[in-house]
Amino acid sequence: RDWIYISCKSLKELEMIKQMLNKNDRCFAIIEDWMVPILTAGRNLKWKLSAMRLILPSGVFVPAPAHELSTLSSNDAEFIYKSSNYIDFLSIEYTKERIINGISSCIRIENKLAAWAITQDDGAIGFLHVLPEYRRKGFGRGITLDMVCKVRNAGMLPFVHIEEDNYKSMRLALSLGFKKDRVVNWFEIE
């Protein structure tokens, strides 16, 4: 998909941006709630995914992870893609691109991926996944801590997008000091 990202602060500005769009502009990413009805007016939604953006303030202390961590390689892309709950929104190519050009962290057990995370194209810490057989060992926490440190070392503010009914991820982010910022949406117009 060719995603359209829009950042603006006023209705007037959004209306000007909307005038520049054409009928082929159908996939939108990280759109704030107030923008959705304006961008979709007179058109039907094919699908919509909403998530809470949470930001980790710069003054929040983050302890060192307790696990041995490494980074992902492009050879991990297919496995990560096939393990994802978001196959409809991802591709192996995108996953590989994010591994190569983003920030990543993983835990391997006997050279097998057990847990991982990668930054999304907007800089959000994402793709967090722990294989079922490795859950409840603190791997998700360790990966997230490592990602926060790496993102901060790159001079960026750590943030995540979490679906609000993903209680485990939400609880993890809040326990690390992330603060709710706003709801953002991904959607496709028919």
PDB file of N, CA and C in Angstrom, residues 9-75:
ATOM      1  N   LYS A   9      -2.655  20.972  12.227  1.00  0.00           N
ATOM      2  CA  LYS A   9      -3.230  21.391  13.504  1.00  0.00           C
ATOM      3  C   LYS A   9      -4.589  22.054  13.377  1.00  0.00           C
ATOM      4  N   SER A  10      -5.051  22.323  12.150  1.00  0.00           N
ATOM      5  CA  SER A  10      -6.317  23.039  12.032  1.00  0.00           C
ATOM      6  C   SER A  10      -7.183  22.457  10.923  1.00  0.00           C
ATOM      7  N   LEU A  11      -8.470  22.695  11.047  1.00  0.00           N
ATOM      8  CA  LEU A  11      -9.426  22.271  10.038  1.00  0.00           C
ATOM      9  C   LEU A  11      -9.113  22.931   8.698  1.00  0.00           C
ATOM     10  N   LYS A  12      -8.795  24.198   8.720  1.00  0.00           N
ATOM     11  CA  LYS A  12      -8.474  24.933   7.493  1.00  0.00           C
ATOM     12  C   LYS A  12      -7.281  24.293   6.766  1.00  0.00           C
ATOM     13  N   GLU A  13      -6.247  23.968   7.520  1.00  0.00           N
ATOM     14  CA  GLU A  13      -5.058  23.336   6.946  1.00  0.00           C
ATOM     15  C   GLU A  13      -5.397  21.961   6.367  1.00  0.00           C
ATOM     16  N   LEU A  14      -6.207  21.181   7.086  1.00  0.00           N
ATOM     17  CA  LEU A  14      -6.599  19.858   6.604  1.00  0.00           C
ATOM     18  C   LEU A  14      -7.428  19.966   5.325  1.00  0.00           C
ATOM     19  N   GLU A  15      -8.326  20.927   5.266  1.00  0.00           N
ATOM     20  CA  GLU A  15      -9.134  21.126   4.056  1.00  0.00           C
ATOM     21  C   GLU A  15      -8.245  21.457   2.860  1.00  0.00           C
ATOM     22  N   MET A  16      -7.194  22.238   3.069  1.00  0.00           N
ATOM     23  CA  MET A  16      -6.253  22.562   1.983  1.00  0.00           C
ATOM     24  C   MET A  16      -5.518  21.300   1.523  1.00  0.00           C
ATOM     25  N   ILE A  17      -5.101  20.485   2.484  1.00  0.00           N
ATOM     26  CA  ILE A  17      -4.408  19.239   2.153  1.00  0.00           C
ATOM     27  C   ILE A  17      -5.352  18.312   1.394  1.00  0.00           C
ATOM     28  N   LYS A  18      -6.597  18.217   1.844  1.00  0.00           N
ATOM     29  CA  LYS A  18      -7.575  17.335   1.199  1.00  0.00           C
ATOM     30  C   LYS A  18      -7.777  17.720  -0.266  1.00  0.00           C
ATOM     31  N   GLN A  19      -7.706  18.997  -0.577  1.00  0.00           N
ATOM     32  CA  GLN A  19      -7.859  19.459  -1.960  1.00  0.00           C
ATOM     33  C   GLN A  19      -6.752  18.915  -2.865  1.00  0.00           C
ATOM     34  N   MET A  20      -5.595  18.591  -2.293  1.00  0.00           N
ATOM     35  CA  MET A  20      -4.468  18.067  -3.071  1.00  0.00           C
ATOM     36  C   MET A  20      -4.557  16.561  -3.301  1.00  0.00           C
ATOM     37  N   LEU A  21      -5.468  15.882  -2.593  1.00  0.00           N
ATOM     38  CA  LEU A  21      -5.622  14.436  -2.741  1.00  0.00           C
ATOM     39  C   LEU A  21      -6.449  14.128  -3.975  1.00  0.00           C
ATOM     40  N   ASN A  22      -6.278  12.909  -4.495  1.00  0.00           N
ATOM     41  CA  ASN A  22      -7.113  12.468  -5.612  1.00  0.00           C
ATOM     42  C   ASN A  22      -7.782  11.146  -5.263  1.00  0.00           C
ATOM     43  N   LYS A  23      -8.625  10.639  -6.143  1.00  0.00           N
ATOM     44  CA  LYS A  23      -9.410   9.433  -5.840  1.00  0.00           C
ATOM     45  C   LYS A  23      -8.545   8.194  -5.637  1.00  0.00           C
ATOM     46  N   ASN A  24      -7.312   8.214  -6.116  1.00  0.00           N
ATOM     47  CA  ASN A  24      -6.418   7.072  -5.921  1.00  0.00           C
ATOM     48  C   ASN A  24      -5.735   7.091  -4.554  1.00  0.00           C
ATOM     49  N   ASP A  25      -5.851   8.191  -3.841  1.00  0.00           N
ATOM     50  CA  ASP A  25      -5.298   8.297  -2.501  1.00  0.00           C
ATOM     51  C   ASP A  25      -6.295   7.674  -1.534  1.00  0.00           C
ATOM     52  N   ARG A  26      -6.055   6.400  -1.203  1.00  0.00           N
ATOM     53  CA  ARG A  26      -7.045   5.650  -0.431  1.00  0.00           C
ATOM     54  C   ARG A  26      -6.554   5.134   0.906  1.00  0.00           C
ATOM     55  N   CYS A  27      -5.247   5.015   1.101  1.00  0.00           N
ATOM     56  CA  CYS A  27      -4.710   4.430   2.331  1.00  0.00           C
ATOM     57  C   CYS A  27      -4.048   5.512   3.185  1.00  0.00           C
ATOM     58  N   PHE A  28      -4.551   5.662   4.409  1.00  0.00           N
ATOM     59  CA  PHE A  28      -4.083   6.715   5.296  1.00  0.00           C
ATOM     60  C   PHE A  28      -3.517   6.108   6.570  1.00  0.00           C
ATOM     61  N   ALA A  29      -2.441   6.702   7.080  1.00  0.00           N
ATOM     62  CA  ALA A  29      -1.758   6.166   8.260  1.00  0.00           C
ATOM     63  C   ALA A  29      -1.580   7.235   9.323  1.00  0.00           C
ATOM     64  N   ILE A  30      -1.780   6.836  10.575  1.00  0.00           N
ATOM     65  CA  ILE A  30      -1.541   7.655  11.753  1.00  0.00           C
ATOM     66  C   ILE A  30      -2.336   8.965  11.678  1.00  0.00           C
ATOM     67  N   ILE A  31      -3.602   8.827  11.362  1.00  0.00           N
ATOM     68  CA  ILE A  31      -4.500   9.965  11.225  1.00  0.00           C
ATOM     69  C   ILE A  31      -5.235  10.173  12.554  1.00  0.00           C
ATOM     70  N   GLU A  32      -5.202  11.398  13.049  1.00  0.00           N
ATOM     71  CA  GLU A  32      -5.879  11.698  14.313  1.00  0.00           C
ATOM     72  C   GLU A  32      -7.393  11.576  14.137  1.00  0.00           C
ATOM     73  N   ASP A  33      -8.077  11.240  15.244  1.00  0.00           N
ATOM     74  CA  ASP A  33      -9.529  11.025  15.217  1.00  0.00           C
ATOM     75  C   ASP A  33     -10.301  12.156  14.551  1.00  0.00           C
ATOM     76  N   TRP A  34      -9.980  13.405  14.854  1.00  0.00           N
ATOM     77  CA  TRP A  34     -10.750  14.534  14.338  1.00  0.00           C
ATOM     78  C   TRP A  34     -10.639  14.661  12.820  1.00  0.00           C
ATOM     79  N   MET A  35      -9.583  14.074  12.233  1.00  0.00           N
ATOM     80  CA  MET A  35      -9.372  14.175  10.795  1.00  0.00           C
ATOM     81  C   MET A  35     -10.167  13.140   9.995  1.00  0.00           C
ATOM     82  N   VAL A  36     -10.488  12.007  10.619  1.00  0.00           N
ATOM     83  CA  VAL A  36     -11.098  10.883   9.898  1.00  0.00           C
ATOM     84  C   VAL A  36     -12.389  11.277   9.185  1.00  0.00           C
ATOM     85  N   PRO A  37     -13.378  11.904   9.855  1.00  0.00           N
ATOM     86  CA  PRO A  37     -14.620  12.227   9.140  1.00  0.00           C
ATOM     87  C   PRO A  37     -14.413  13.204   7.979  1.00  0.00           C
ATOM     88  N   ILE A  38     -13.435  14.062   8.088  1.00  0.00           N
ATOM     89  CA  ILE A  38     -13.161  15.016   7.012  1.00  0.00           C
ATOM     90  C   ILE A  38     -12.565  14.308   5.810  1.00  0.00           C
ATOM     91  N   LEU A  39     -11.619  13.415   6.057  1.00  0.00           N
ATOM     92  CA  LEU A  39     -10.956  12.703   4.964  1.00  0.00           C
ATOM     93  C   LEU A  39     -11.844  11.654   4.313  1.00  0.00           C
ATOM     94  N   THR A  40     -12.819  11.154   5.047  1.00  0.00           N
ATOM     95  CA  THR A  40     -13.684  10.091   4.510  1.00  0.00           C
ATOM     96  C   THR A  40     -15.043  10.600   4.047  1.00  0.00           C
ATOM     97  N   ALA A  41     -15.307  11.882   4.162  1.00  0.00           N
ATOM     98  CA  ALA A  41     -16.625  12.443   3.813  1.00  0.00           C
ATOM     99  C   ALA A  41     -17.034  12.034   2.397  1.00  0.00           C
ATOM    100  N   GLY A  42     -18.214  11.429   2.290  1.00  0.00           N
ATOM    101  CA  GLY A  42     -18.749  11.026   0.991  1.00  0.00           C
ATOM    102  C   GLY A  42     -18.155   9.747   0.430  1.00  0.00           C
ATOM    103  N   ARG A  43     -17.299   9.090   1.184  1.00  0.00           N
ATOM    104  CA  ARG A  43     -16.677   7.842   0.731  1.00  0.00           C
ATOM    105  C   ARG A  43     -16.836   6.782   1.808  1.00  0.00           C
ATOM    106  N   ASN A  44     -16.801   5.522   1.417  1.00  0.00           N
ATOM    107  CA  ASN A  44     -16.950   4.415   2.364  1.00  0.00           C
ATOM    108  C   ASN A  44     -15.590   3.916   2.826  1.00  0.00           C
ATOM    109  N   LEU A  45     -15.541   3.536   4.091  1.00  0.00           N
ATOM    110  CA  LEU A  45     -14.323   2.930   4.628  1.00  0.00           C
ATOM    111  C   LEU A  45     -14.297   1.447   4.274  1.00  0.00           C
ATOM    112  N   LYS A  46     -13.166   0.987   3.771  1.00  0.00           N
ATOM    113  CA  LYS A  46     -12.981  -0.438   3.517  1.00  0.00           C
ATOM    114  C   LYS A  46     -12.624  -1.132   4.836  1.00  0.00           C
ATOM    115  N   TRP A  47     -11.747  -0.503   5.616  1.00  0.00           N
ATOM    116  CA  TRP A  47     -11.368  -0.977   6.938  1.00  0.00           C
ATOM    117  C   TRP A  47     -10.722   0.172   7.704  1.00  0.00           C
ATOM    118  N   LYS A  48     -10.663   0.008   9.030  1.00  0.00           N
ATOM    119  CA  LYS A  48     -10.042   1.015   9.891  1.00  0.00           C
ATOM    120  C   LYS A  48      -9.435   0.321  11.102  1.00  0.00           C
ATOM    121  N   LEU A  49      -8.236   0.728  11.472  1.00  0.00           N
ATOM    122  CA  LEU A  49      -7.538   0.227  12.653  1.00  0.00           C
ATOM    123  C   LEU A  49      -7.183   1.436  13.510  1.00  0.00           C
ATOM    124  N   SER A  50      -7.601   1.419  14.766  1.00  0.00           N
ATOM    125  CA  SER A  50      -7.316   2.521  15.683  1.00  0.00           C
ATOM    126  C   SER A  50      -6.370   2.055  16.778  1.00  0.00           C
ATOM    127  N   ALA A  51      -5.513   2.968  17.212  1.00  0.00           N
ATOM    128  CA  ALA A  51      -4.558   2.653  18.274  1.00  0.00           C
ATOM    129  C   ALA A  51      -4.296   3.902  19.101  1.00  0.00           C
ATOM    130  N   MET A  52      -3.893   3.682  20.334  1.00  0.00           N
ATOM    131  CA  MET A  52      -3.478   4.772  21.208  1.00  0.00           C
ATOM    132  C   MET A  52      -1.985   4.993  20.995  1.00  0.00           C
ATOM    133  N   ARG A  53      -1.611   6.255  20.781  1.00  0.00           N
ATOM    134  CA  ARG A  53      -0.189   6.595  20.743  1.00  0.00           C
ATOM    135  C   ARG A  53       0.225   6.884  22.176  1.00  0.00           C
ATOM    136  N   LEU A  54       1.293   6.245  22.616  1.00  0.00           N
ATOM    137  CA  LEU A  54       1.853   6.491  23.936  1.00  0.00           C
ATOM    138  C   LEU A  54       3.285   6.966  23.754  1.00  0.00           C
ATOM    139  N   ILE A  55       3.666   7.971  24.514  1.00  0.00           N
ATOM    140  CA  ILE A  55       4.994   8.568  24.411  1.00  0.00           C
ATOM    141  C   ILE A  55       5.711   8.395  25.746  1.00  0.00           C
ATOM    142  N   LEU A  56       7.009   8.091  25.682  1.00  0.00           N
ATOM    143  CA  LEU A  56       7.802   7.978  26.900  1.00  0.00           C
ATOM    144  C   LEU A  56       8.531   9.307  27.108  1.00  0.00           C
ATOM    145  N   PRO A  57       8.128  10.079  28.124  1.00  0.00           N
ATOM    146  CA  PRO A  57       8.782  11.374  28.375  1.00  0.00           C
ATOM    147  C   PRO A  57      10.282  11.210  28.602  1.00  0.00           C
ATOM    148  N   SER A  58      11.039  12.233  28.211  1.00  0.00           N
ATOM    149  CA  SER A  58      12.504  12.144  28.260  1.00  0.00           C
ATOM    150  C   SER A  58      13.056  11.946  29.669  1.00  0.00           C
ATOM    151  N   GLY A  59      12.359  12.402  30.702  1.00  0.00           N
ATOM    152  CA  GLY A  59      12.873  12.273  32.054  1.00  0.00           C
ATOM    153  C   GLY A  59      12.624  10.930  32.714  1.00  0.00           C
ATOM    154  N   VAL A  60      11.924  10.023  32.050  1.00  0.00           N
ATOM    155  CA  VAL A  60      11.597   8.726  32.659  1.00  0.00           C
ATOM    156  C   VAL A  60      12.827   7.808  32.591  1.00  0.00           C
ATOM    157  N   PHE A  61      13.252   7.331  33.766  1.00  0.00           N
ATOM    158  CA  PHE A  61      14.384   6.399  33.849  1.00  0.00           C
ATOM    159  C   PHE A  61      13.970   5.034  33.327  1.00  0.00           C
ATOM    160  N   VAL A  62      14.851   4.435  32.545  1.00  0.00           N
ATOM    161  CA  VAL A  62      14.604   3.098  32.005  1.00  0.00           C
ATOM    162  C   VAL A  62      15.776   2.208  32.417  1.00  0.00           C
ATOM    163  N   PRO A  63      15.505   1.142  33.181  1.00  0.00           N
ATOM    164  CA  PRO A  63      16.590   0.254  33.595  1.00  0.00           C
ATOM    165  C   PRO A  63      17.132  -0.560  32.424  1.00  0.00           C
ATOM    166  N   ALA A  64      18.313  -1.102  32.618  1.00  0.00           N
ATOM    167  CA  ALA A  64      18.910  -1.958  31.595  1.00  0.00           C
ATOM    168  C   ALA A  64      18.122  -3.261  31.510  1.00  0.00           C
ATOM    169  N   PRO A  65      17.975  -3.807  30.315  1.00  0.00           N
ATOM    170  CA  PRO A  65      17.278  -5.092  30.173  1.00  0.00           C
ATOM    171  C   PRO A  65      18.038  -6.199  30.897  1.00  0.00           C
ATOM    172  N   ALA A  66      17.292  -7.203  31.326  1.00  0.00           N
ATOM    173  CA  ALA A  66      17.885  -8.320  32.077  1.00  0.00           C
ATOM    174  C   ALA A  66      18.244  -9.502  31.187  1.00  0.00           C
ATOM    175  N   HIS A  67      17.999  -9.387  29.888  1.00  0.00           N
ATOM    176  CA  HIS A  67      18.228 -10.511  28.983  1.00  0.00           C
ATOM    177  C   HIS A  67      19.360 -10.215  28.013  1.00  0.00           C
ATOM    178  N   GLU A  68      19.897 -11.272  27.435  1.00  0.00           N
ATOM    179  CA  GLU A  68      20.889 -11.101  26.370  1.00  0.00           C
ATOM    180  C   GLU A  68      20.143 -10.772  25.084  1.00  0.00           C
ATOM    181  N   LEU A  69      20.479  -9.623  24.496  1.00  0.00           N
ATOM    182  CA  LEU A  69      19.762  -9.126  23.326  1.00  0.00           C
ATOM    183  C   LEU A  69      20.695  -8.995  22.136  1.00  0.00           C
ATOM    184  N   SER A  70      20.111  -9.053  20.954  1.00  0.00           N
ATOM    185  CA  SER A  70      20.869  -8.809  19.732  1.00  0.00           C
ATOM    186  C   SER A  70      19.972  -8.047  18.767  1.00  0.00           C
ATOM    187  N   THR A  71      20.431  -7.872  17.547  1.00  0.00           N
ATOM    188  CA  THR A  71      19.623  -7.191  16.538  1.00  0.00           C
ATOM    189  C   THR A  71      19.168  -8.204  15.497  1.00  0.00           C
ATOM    190  N   LEU A  72      18.157  -7.821  14.760  1.00  0.00           N
ATOM    191  CA  LEU A  72      17.617  -8.681  13.711  1.00  0.00           C
ATOM    192  C   LEU A  72      18.461  -8.580  12.444  1.00  0.00           C
ATOM    193  N   SER A  73      18.357  -9.582  11.603  1.00  0.00           N
ATOM    194  CA  SER A  73      18.973  -9.525  10.278  1.00  0.00           C
ATOM    195  C   SER A  73      17.864  -9.643   9.239  1.00  0.00           C
ATOM    196  N   SER A  74      18.143  -9.227   8.025  1.00  0.00           N
ATOM    197  CA  SER A  74      17.126  -9.281   6.968  1.00  0.00           C
ATOM    198  C   SER A  74      16.646 -10.711   6.734  1.00  0.00           C
ATOM    199  N   ASN A  75      17.453 -11.699   7.104  1.00  0.00           N
ATOM    200  CA  ASN A  75      17.041 -13.100   6.969  1.00  0.00           C
ATOM    201  C   ASN A  75      15.892 -13.463   7.907  1.00  0.00           C
TER     202      ASN A  75
END
